[in-house]
Tab-separated table of C-alpha atoms and ligand atoms in Angstrom:
chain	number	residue	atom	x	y	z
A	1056	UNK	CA	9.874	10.097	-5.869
A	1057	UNK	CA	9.119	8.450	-9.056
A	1058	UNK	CA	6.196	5.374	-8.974
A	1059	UNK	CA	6.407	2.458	-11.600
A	1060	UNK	CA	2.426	1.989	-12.508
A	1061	UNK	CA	2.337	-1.163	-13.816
A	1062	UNK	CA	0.051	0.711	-16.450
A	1063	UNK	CA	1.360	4.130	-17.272
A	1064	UNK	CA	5.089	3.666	-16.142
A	1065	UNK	CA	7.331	5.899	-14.609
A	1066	UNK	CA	5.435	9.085	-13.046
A	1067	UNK	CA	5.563	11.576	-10.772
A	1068	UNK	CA	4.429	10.754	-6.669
A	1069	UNK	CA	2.337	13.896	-6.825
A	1070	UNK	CA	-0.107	11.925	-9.348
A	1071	UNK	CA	-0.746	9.552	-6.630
A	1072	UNK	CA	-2.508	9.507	-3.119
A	1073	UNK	CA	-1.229	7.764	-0.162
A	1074	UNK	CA	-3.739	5.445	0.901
A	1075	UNK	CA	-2.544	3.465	3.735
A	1076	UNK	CA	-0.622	0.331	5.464
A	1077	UNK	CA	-1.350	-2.564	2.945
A	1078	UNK	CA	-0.514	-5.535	5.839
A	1079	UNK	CA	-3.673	-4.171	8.018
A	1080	UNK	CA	-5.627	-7.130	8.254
A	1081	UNK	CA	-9.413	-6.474	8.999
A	1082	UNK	CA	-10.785	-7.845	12.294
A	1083	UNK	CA	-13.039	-11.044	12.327
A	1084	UNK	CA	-16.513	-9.623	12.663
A	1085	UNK	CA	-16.836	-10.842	16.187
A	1086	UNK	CA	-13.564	-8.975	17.245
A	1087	UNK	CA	-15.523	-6.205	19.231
A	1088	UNK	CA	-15.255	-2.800	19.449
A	1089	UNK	CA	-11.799	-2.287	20.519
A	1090	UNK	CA	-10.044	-4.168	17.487
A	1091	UNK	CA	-12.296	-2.685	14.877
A	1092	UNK	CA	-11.373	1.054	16.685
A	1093	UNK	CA	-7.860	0.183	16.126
A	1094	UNK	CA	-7.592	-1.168	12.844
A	1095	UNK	CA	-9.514	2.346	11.762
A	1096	UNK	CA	-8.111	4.917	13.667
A	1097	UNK	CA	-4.892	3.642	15.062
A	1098	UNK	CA	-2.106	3.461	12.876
A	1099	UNK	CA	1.680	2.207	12.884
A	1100	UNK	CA	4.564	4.568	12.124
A	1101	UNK	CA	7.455	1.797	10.323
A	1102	UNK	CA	10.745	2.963	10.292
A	1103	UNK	CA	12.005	0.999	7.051
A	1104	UNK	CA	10.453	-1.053	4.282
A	1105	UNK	CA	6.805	-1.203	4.245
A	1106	UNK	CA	3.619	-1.984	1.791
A	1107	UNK	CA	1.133	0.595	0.986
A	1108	UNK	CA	-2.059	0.944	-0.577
A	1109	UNK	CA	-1.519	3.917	-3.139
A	1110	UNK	CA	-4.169	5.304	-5.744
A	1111	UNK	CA	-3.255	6.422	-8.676
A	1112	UNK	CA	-5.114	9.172	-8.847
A	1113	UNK	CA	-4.134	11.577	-11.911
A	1114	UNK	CA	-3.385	8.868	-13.999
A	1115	UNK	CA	-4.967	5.063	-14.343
A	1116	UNK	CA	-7.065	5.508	-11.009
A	1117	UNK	CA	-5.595	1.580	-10.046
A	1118	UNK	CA	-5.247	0.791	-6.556
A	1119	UNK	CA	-1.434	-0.277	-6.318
A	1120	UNK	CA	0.980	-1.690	-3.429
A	1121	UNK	CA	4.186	0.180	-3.416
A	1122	UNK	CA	6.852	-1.356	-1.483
A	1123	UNK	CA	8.875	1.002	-0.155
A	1124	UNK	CA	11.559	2.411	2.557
A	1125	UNK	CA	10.118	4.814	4.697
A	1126	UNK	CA	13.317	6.194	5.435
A	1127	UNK	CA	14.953	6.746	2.388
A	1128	UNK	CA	11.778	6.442	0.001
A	1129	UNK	CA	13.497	3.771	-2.244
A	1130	UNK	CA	10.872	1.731	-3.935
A	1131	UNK	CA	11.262	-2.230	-3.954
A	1132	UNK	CA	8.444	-2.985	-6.069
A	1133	UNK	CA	5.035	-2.296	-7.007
A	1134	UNK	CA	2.032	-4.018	-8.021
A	1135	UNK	CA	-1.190	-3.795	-8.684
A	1136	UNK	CA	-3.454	-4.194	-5.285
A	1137	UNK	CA	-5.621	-6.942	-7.099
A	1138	UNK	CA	-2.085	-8.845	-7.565
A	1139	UNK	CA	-0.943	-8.711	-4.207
A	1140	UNK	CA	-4.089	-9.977	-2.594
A	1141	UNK	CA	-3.650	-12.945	-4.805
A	1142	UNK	CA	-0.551	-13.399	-3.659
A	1143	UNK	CA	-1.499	-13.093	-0.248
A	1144	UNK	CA	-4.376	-15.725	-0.813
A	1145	UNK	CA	-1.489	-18.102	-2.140
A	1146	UNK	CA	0.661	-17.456	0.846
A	1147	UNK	CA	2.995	-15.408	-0.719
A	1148	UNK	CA	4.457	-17.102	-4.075
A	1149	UNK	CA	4.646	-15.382	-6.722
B	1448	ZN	ZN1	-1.357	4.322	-13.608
């Protein structure tokens, strides 16, 4: 599986680290126990296209959000993580 860094291009999956589900959203502070547990330890399995955190680690060491199909490992897009929490904090646009 080849990954597009925004900043080194086309390389290799094996320079990057999986890092995680990029739609987590962290519980409020008062959540208790339980919802901080899960969103640490308990994780989803998506069948299908999904947004990770991955680090480039043998390359630009930026955090990125692949988009991706779990299934058949075609990538959709990716971006830089700092990018796609703006977008979140804009609701989405581009
Ligand atoms: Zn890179």
């Amino acid at each position: 599986m080849l990954i597009d860094c925004p900043h080194c291009g086309p390389r290799s999956n094996e320079e990057f680290t999986a890092k995680g589900d990029a739609t987590a959203k962290l519980p409020a502070g008062d959540a208790g126990p339980e919802a901080h547990y899960r969103h640490v330890f308990v994780r989803d399995n998506p069948r299908g296209r999904h947004e990770e955190f991955w680090h480039h680690t043998g390359g630009c060491r930026c955090w990125l959000v692949v988009t991706r199909d779990t299934v058949t490992h075609e990538i959709f897009e990716v971006t830089t993580a700092s990018e796609h929490l703006e977008r979140q904090a804009s609701g989405g646009k581009k």
